[in-house]
mmCIF file of C-alpha atoms in Angstrom:
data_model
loop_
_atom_site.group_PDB
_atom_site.id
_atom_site.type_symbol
_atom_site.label_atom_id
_atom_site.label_comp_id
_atom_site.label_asym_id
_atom_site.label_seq_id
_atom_site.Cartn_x
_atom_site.Cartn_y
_atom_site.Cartn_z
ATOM 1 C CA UNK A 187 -41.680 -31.130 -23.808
ATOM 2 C CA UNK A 188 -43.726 -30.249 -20.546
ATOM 3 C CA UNK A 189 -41.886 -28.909 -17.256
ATOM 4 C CA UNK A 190 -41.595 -31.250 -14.758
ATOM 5 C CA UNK A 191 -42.142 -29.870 -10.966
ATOM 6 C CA UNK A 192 -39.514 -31.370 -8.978
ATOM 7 C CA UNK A 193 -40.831 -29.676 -6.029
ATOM 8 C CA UNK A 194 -38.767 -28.841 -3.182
ATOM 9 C CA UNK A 195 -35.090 -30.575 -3.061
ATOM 10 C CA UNK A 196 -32.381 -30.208 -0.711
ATOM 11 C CA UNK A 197 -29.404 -28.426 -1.263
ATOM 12 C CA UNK A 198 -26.401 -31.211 -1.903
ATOM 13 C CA UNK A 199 -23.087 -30.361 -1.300
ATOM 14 C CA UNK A 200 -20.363 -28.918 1.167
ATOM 15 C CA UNK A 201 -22.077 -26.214 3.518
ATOM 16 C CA UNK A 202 -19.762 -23.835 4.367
ATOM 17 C CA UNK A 203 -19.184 -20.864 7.134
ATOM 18 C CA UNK A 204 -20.582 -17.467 6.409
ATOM 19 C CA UNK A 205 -16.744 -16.367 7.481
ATOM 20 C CA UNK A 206 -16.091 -18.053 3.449
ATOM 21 C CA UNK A 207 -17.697 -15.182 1.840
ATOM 22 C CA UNK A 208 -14.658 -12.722 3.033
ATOM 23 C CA UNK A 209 -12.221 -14.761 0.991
ATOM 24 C CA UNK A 210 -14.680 -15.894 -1.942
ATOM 25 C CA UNK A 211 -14.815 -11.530 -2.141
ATOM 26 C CA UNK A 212 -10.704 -11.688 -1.517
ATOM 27 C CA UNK A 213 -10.318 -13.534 -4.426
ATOM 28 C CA UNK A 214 -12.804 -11.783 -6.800
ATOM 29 C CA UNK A 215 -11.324 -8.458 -5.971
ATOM 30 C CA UNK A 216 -7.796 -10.079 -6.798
ATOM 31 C CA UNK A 217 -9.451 -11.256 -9.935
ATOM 32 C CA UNK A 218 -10.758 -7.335 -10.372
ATOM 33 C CA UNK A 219 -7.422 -5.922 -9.903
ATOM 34 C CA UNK A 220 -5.450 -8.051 -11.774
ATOM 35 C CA UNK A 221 -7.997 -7.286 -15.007
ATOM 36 C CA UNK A 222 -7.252 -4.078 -14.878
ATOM 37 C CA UNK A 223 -4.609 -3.360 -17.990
ATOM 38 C CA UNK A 224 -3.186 -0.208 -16.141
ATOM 39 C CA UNK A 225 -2.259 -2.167 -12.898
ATOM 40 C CA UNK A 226 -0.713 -5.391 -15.669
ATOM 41 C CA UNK A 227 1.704 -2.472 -16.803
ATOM 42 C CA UNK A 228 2.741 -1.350 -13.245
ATOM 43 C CA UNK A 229 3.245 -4.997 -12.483
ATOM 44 C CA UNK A 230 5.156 -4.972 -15.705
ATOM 45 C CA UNK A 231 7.403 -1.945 -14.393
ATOM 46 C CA UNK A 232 7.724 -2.105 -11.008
ATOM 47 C CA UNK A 233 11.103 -4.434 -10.819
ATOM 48 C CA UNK A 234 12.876 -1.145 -12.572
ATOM 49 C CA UNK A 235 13.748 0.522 -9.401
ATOM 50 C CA UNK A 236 14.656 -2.314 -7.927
ATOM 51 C CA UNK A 237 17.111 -2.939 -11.020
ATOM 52 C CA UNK A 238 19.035 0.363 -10.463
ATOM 53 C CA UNK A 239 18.973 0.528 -7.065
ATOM 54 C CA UNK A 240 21.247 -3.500 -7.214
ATOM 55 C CA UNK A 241 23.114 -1.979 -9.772
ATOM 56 C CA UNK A 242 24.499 0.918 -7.982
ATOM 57 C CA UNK A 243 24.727 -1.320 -4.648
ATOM 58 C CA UNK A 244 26.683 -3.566 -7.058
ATOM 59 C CA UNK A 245 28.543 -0.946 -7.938
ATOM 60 C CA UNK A 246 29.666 0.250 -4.690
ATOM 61 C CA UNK A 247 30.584 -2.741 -3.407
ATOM 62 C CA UNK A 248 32.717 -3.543 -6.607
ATOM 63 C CA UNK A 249 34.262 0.536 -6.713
ATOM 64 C CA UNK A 250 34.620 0.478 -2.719
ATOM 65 C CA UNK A 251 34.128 -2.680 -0.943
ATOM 66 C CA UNK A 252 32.099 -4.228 1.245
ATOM 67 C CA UNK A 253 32.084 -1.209 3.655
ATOM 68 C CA UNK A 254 32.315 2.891 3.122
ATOM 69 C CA UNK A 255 34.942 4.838 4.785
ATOM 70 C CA UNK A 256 33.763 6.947 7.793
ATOM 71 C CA UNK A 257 35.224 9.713 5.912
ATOM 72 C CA UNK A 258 32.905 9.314 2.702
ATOM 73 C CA UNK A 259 30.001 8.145 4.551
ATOM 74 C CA UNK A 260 29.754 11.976 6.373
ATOM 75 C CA UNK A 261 30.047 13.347 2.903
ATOM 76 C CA UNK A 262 28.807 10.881 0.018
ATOM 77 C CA UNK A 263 25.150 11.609 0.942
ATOM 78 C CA UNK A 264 22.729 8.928 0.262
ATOM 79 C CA UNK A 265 25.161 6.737 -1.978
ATOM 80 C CA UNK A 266 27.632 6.492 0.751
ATOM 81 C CA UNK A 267 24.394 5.934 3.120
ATOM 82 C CA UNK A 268 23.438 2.564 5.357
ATOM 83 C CA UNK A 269 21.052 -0.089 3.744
ATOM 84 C CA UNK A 270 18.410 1.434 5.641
ATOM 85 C CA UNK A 271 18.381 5.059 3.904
ATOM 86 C CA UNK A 272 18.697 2.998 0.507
ATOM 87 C CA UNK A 273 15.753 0.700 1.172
ATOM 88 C CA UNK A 274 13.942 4.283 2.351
ATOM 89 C CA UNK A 275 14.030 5.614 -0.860
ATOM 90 C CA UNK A 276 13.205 2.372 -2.813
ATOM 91 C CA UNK A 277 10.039 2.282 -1.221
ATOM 92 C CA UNK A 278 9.419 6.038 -1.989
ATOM 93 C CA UNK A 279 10.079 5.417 -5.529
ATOM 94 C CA UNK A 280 7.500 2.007 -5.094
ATOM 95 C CA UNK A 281 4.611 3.906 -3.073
ATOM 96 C CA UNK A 282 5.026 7.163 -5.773
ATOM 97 C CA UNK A 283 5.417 5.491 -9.295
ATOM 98 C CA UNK A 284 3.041 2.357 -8.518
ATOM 99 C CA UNK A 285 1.165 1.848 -5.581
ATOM 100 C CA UNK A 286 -0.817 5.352 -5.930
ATOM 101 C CA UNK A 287 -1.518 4.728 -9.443
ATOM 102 C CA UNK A 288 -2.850 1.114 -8.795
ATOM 103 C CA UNK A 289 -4.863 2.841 -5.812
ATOM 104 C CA UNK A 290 -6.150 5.283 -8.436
ATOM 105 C CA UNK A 291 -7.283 2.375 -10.478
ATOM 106 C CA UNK A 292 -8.453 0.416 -7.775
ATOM 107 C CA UNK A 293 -9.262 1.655 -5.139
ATOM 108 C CA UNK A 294 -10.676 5.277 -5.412
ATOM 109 C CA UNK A 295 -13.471 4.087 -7.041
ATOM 110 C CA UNK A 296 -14.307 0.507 -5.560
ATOM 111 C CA UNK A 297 -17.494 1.850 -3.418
ATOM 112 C CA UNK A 298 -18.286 4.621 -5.835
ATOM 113 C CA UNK A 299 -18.441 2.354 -8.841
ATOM 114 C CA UNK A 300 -20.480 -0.374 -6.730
ATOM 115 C CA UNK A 301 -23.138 2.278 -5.822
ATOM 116 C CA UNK A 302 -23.349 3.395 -9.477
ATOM 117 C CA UNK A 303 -24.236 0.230 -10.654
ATOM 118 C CA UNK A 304 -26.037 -0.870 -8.033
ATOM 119 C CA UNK A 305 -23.579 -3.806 -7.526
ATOM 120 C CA UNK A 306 -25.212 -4.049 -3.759
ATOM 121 C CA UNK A 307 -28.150 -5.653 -4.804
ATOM 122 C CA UNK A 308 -26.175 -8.155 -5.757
ATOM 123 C CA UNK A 309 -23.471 -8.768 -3.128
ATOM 124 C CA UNK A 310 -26.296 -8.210 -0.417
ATOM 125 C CA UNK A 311 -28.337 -10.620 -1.867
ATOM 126 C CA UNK A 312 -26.226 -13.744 -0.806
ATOM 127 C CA UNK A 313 -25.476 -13.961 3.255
ATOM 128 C CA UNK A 314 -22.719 -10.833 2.443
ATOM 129 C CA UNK A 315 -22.251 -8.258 5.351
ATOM 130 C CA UNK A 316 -20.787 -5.190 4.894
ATOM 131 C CA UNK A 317 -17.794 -5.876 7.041
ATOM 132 C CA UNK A 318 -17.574 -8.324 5.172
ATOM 133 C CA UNK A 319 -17.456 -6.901 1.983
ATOM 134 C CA UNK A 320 -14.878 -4.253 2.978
ATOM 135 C CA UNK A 321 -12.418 -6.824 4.371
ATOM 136 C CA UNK A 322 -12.464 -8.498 1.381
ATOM 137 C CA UNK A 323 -12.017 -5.855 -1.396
ATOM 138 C CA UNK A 324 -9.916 -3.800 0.956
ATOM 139 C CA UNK A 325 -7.343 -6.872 1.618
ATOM 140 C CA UNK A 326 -7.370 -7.599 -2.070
ATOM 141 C CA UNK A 327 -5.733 -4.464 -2.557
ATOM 142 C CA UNK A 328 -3.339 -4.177 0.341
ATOM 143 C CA UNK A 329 -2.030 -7.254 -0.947
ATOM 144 C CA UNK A 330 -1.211 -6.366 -4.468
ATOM 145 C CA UNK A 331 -0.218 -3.198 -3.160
ATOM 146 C CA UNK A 332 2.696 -5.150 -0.419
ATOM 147 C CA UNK A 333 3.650 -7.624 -3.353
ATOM 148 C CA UNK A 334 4.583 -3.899 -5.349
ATOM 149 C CA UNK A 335 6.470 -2.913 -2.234
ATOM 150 C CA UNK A 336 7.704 -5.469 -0.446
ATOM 151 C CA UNK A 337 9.273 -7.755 -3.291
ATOM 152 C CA UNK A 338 11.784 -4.834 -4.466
ATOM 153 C CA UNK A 339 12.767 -3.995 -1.029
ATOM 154 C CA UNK A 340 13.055 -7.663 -0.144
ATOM 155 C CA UNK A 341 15.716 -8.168 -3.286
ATOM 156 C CA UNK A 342 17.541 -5.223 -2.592
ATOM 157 C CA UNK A 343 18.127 -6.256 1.348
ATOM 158 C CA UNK A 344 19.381 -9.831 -0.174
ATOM 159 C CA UNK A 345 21.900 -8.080 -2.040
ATOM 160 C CA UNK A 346 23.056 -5.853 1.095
ATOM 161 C CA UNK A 347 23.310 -9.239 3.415
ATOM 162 C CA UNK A 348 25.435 -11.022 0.507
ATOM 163 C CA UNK A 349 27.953 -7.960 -0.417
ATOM 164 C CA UNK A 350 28.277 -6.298 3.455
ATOM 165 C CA UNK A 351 30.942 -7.335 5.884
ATOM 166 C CA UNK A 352 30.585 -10.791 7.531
ATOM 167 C CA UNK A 353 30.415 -9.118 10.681
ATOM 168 C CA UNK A 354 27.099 -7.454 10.023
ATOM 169 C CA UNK A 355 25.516 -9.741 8.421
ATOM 170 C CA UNK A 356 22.888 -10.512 10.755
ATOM 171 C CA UNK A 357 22.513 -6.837 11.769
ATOM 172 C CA UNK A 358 21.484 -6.222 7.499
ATOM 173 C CA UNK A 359 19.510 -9.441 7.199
ATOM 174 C CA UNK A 360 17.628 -7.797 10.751
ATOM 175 C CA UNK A 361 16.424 -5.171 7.556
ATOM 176 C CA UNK A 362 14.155 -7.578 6.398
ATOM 177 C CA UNK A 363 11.742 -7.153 9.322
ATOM 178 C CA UNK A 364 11.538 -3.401 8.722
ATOM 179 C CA UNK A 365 10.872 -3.567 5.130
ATOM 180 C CA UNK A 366 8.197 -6.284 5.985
ATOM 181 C CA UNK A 367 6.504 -4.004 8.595
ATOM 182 C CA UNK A 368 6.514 -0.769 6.119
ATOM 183 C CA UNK A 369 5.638 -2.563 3.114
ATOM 184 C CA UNK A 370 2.850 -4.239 5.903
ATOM 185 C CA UNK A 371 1.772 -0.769 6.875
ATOM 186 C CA UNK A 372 1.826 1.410 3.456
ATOM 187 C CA UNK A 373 -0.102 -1.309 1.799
ATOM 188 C CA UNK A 374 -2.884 -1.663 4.521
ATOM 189 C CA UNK A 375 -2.848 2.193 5.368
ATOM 190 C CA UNK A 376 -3.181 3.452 1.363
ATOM 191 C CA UNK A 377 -6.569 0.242 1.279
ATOM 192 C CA UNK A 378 -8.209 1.195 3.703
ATOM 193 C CA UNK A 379 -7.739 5.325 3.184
ATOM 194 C CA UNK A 380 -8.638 4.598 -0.893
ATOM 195 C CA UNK A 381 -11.684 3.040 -0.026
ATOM 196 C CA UNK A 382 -12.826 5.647 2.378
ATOM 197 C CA UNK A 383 -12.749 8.340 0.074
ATOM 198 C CA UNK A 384 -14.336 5.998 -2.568
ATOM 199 C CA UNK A 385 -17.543 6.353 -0.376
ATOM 200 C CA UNK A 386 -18.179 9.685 -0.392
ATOM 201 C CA UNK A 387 -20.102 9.966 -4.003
ATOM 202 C CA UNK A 388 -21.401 7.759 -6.646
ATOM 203 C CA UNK A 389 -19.172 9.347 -9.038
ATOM 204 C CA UNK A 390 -16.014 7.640 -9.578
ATOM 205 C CA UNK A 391 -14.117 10.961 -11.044
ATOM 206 C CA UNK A 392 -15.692 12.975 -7.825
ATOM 207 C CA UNK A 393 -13.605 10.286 -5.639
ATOM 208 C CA UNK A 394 -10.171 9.974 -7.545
ATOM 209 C CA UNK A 395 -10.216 13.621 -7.700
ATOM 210 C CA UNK A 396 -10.544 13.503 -3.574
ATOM 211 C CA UNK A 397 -7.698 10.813 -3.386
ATOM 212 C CA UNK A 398 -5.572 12.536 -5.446
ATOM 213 C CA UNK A 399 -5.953 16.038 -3.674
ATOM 214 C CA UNK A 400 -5.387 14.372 -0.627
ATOM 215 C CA UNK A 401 -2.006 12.251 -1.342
ATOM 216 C CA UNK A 402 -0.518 15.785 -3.257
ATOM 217 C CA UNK A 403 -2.272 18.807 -1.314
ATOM 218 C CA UNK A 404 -1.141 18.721 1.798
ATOM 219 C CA UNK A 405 2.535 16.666 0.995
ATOM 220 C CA UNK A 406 2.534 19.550 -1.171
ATOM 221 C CA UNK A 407 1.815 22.375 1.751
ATOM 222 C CA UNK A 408 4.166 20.325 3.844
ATOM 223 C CA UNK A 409 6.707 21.026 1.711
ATOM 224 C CA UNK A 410 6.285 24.296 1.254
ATOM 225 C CA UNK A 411 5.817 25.254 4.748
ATOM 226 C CA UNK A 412 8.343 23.207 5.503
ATOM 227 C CA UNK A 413 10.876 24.885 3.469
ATOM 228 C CA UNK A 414 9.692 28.980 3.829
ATOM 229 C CA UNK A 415 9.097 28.545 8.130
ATOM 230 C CA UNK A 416 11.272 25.591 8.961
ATOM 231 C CA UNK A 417 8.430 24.144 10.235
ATOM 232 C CA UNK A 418 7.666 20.431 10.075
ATOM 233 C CA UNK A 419 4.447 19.825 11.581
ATOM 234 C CA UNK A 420 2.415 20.676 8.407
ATOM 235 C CA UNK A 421 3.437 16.546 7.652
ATOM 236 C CA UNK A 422 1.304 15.539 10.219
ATOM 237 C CA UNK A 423 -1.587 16.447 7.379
ATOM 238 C CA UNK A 424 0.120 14.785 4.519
ATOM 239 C CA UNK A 425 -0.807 11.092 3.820
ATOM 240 C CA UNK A 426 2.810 10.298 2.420
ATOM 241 C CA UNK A 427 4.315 12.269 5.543
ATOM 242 C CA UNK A 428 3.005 9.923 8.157
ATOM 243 C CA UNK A 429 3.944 7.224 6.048
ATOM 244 C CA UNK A 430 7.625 8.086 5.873
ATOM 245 C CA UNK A 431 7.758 9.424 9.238
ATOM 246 C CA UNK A 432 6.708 5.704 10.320
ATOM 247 C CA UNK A 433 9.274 4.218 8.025
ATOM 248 C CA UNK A 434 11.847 6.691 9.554
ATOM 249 C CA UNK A 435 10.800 4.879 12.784
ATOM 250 C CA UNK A 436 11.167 1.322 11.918
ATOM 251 C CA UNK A 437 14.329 1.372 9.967
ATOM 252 C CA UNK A 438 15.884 3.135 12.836
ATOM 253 C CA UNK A 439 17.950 5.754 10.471
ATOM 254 C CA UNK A 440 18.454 9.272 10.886
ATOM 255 C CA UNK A 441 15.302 10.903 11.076
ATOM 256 C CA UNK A 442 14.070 13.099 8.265
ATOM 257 C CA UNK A 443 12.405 15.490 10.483
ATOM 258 C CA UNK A 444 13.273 16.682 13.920
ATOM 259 C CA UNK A 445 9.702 17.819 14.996
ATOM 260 C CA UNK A 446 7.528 15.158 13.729
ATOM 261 C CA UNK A 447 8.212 11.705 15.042
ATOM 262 C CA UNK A 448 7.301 7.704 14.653
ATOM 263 C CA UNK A 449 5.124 8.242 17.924
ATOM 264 C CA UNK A 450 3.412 11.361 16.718
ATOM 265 C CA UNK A 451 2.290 9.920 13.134
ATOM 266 C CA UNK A 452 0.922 6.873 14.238
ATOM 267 C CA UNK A 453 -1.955 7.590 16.169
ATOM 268 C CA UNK A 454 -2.810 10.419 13.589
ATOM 269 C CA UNK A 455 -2.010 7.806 10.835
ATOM 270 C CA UNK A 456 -4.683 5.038 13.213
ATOM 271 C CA UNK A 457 -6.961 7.533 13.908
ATOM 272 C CA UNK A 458 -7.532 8.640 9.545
ATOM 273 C CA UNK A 459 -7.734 5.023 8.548
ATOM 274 C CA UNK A 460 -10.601 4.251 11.749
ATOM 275 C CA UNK A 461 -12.365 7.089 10.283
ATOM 276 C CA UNK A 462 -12.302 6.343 6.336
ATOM 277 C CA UNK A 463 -12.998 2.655 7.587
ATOM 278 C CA UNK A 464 -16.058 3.610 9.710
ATOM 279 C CA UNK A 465 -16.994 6.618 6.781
ATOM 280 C CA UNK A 466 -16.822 3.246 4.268
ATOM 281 C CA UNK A 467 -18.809 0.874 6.316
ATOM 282 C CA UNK A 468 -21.867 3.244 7.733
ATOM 283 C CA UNK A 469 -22.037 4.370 3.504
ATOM 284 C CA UNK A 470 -22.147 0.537 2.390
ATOM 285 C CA UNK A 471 -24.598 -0.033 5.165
ATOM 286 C CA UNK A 472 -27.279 2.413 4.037
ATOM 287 C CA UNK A 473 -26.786 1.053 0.305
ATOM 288 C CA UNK A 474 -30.280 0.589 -1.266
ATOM 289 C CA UNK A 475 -30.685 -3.280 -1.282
ATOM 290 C CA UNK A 476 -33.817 -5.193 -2.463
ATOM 291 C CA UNK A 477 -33.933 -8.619 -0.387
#
């Protein structure tokens, strides 16, 4: 059988915007993530928090009643706390136990793994740009990562709003914008910072090395500096620091630190996240391509 030369033919079919590509990438890098049998078993975890943290609400409210006494509140600690602190340390246990580790999986090594296989010949070769590219593998992981945040948070707030007094129940269901904003921020902060330090090498182990020295490092010096000088500013370094001192902010509760505030870590926290963005982007842009 000979081959026939069609010649030249038209493309038939729906032409669409070059804006499409960012969610065509969206929804590969969702497809990535969700291959990835290590992030399957956080998903697979992640409700346990969430689990014991109703339980002991349910608890409470069942031992005590809808509201603490004033008297245990001063001296329960955290059990006899406000929604607010609880919520707090749900999302601790969330961001420590199974956003980092899905970051490790997927994020760390997103640009470093592209360059090694020279993946940029092929996204380049189709009307990609590197913003482009970045917003959409970047927002595929800030979402999983707010799903793994924000759905425990969200449950345990429910449970608040339907065992508190009927006199604050619009000031507890008012928690649901809070969690929404810190689940909003972690999510997007941790994306964009894990695929900044995925740029700086080809070599995948070189860059989850550098993301895990710096989420432990410096929380790590914080901590230790923290609790030898009494000073507090050493969080201003730490990743997770900024992160809670933010989430101090927007739940309104009792700060955990008197030196380093909301209005300090968020231009710090801005300022990292421009500069592993911009770090990500100028790297991506000088990626060999052959067009």
């Amino acid at each position: 059988m000979t081959v026939r030369d069609l010649g030249y033919r038209a493309y038939e079919g729906e032409l669409l915007p070059s804006s499409h590509n960012s969610w065509v990438l969206l929804r590969y890098g969702l497809w990535r993530i969700w291959g990835s049998w290590v992030n399957k078993i956080v998903v697979f975890f992640f409700w346990f928090p969430c689990v014991v943290y109703v339980g002991l609400a349910l608890f409470r409210y069942f031992i005590v009643g809808p509201e603490m006494p004033p008297e245990a509140v001063e001296e329960g600690g955290w059990f006899a706390g406000p929604p607010g602190e609880w919520m707090r340390y749900l999302t601790a246990a969330q961001f420590w136990f199974f956003a980092i580790p899905v970051t490790l999986r997927s994020g760390a090594g997103i640009v470093a793994g592209d360059l090694s296989h020279k993946a940029y010949q092929f996204y380049f070769a189709k009307p990609v740009t590197a913003v482009q590219y970045l917003i959409g593998r970047a927002a595929a992981l800030a979402l999983f990562l707010f799903g793994l945040i924000f759905v425990p948070t969200l449950i345990l707030a429910l449970v608040f709003v339907g065992t508190g007094p009927e006199d604050q129940m619009l000031e507890r269901l008012g928690l649901l914008l809070p969690a929404f904003l810190d689940a909003l921020v972690i999510a997007t902060s941790l994306s964009v910072l894990a695929v900044g330090v995925s740029a700086i090498s080809k070599s995948r182990a070189l860059t989850l090395t550098a993301w895990v020295v710096l989420l432990v490092v410096p929380f790590a010096l914080g901590m230790l500096v923290e609790q030898i000088g009494e000073v507090e500013w050493m969080h201003a370094i730490s990743v997770p620091g900024l992160l809670w001192s933010l989430g101090d902010g927007l739940y309104k509760v009792h700060d955990s630190w008197e030196q380093l505030k909301w209005f300090h870590a968020a231009p710090l926290l801005l300022a990292l996240c421009a500069g592993a963005g911009y770090f990500a982007y100028v790297r991506i842009s000088r990626a060999e391509v052959i067009t």
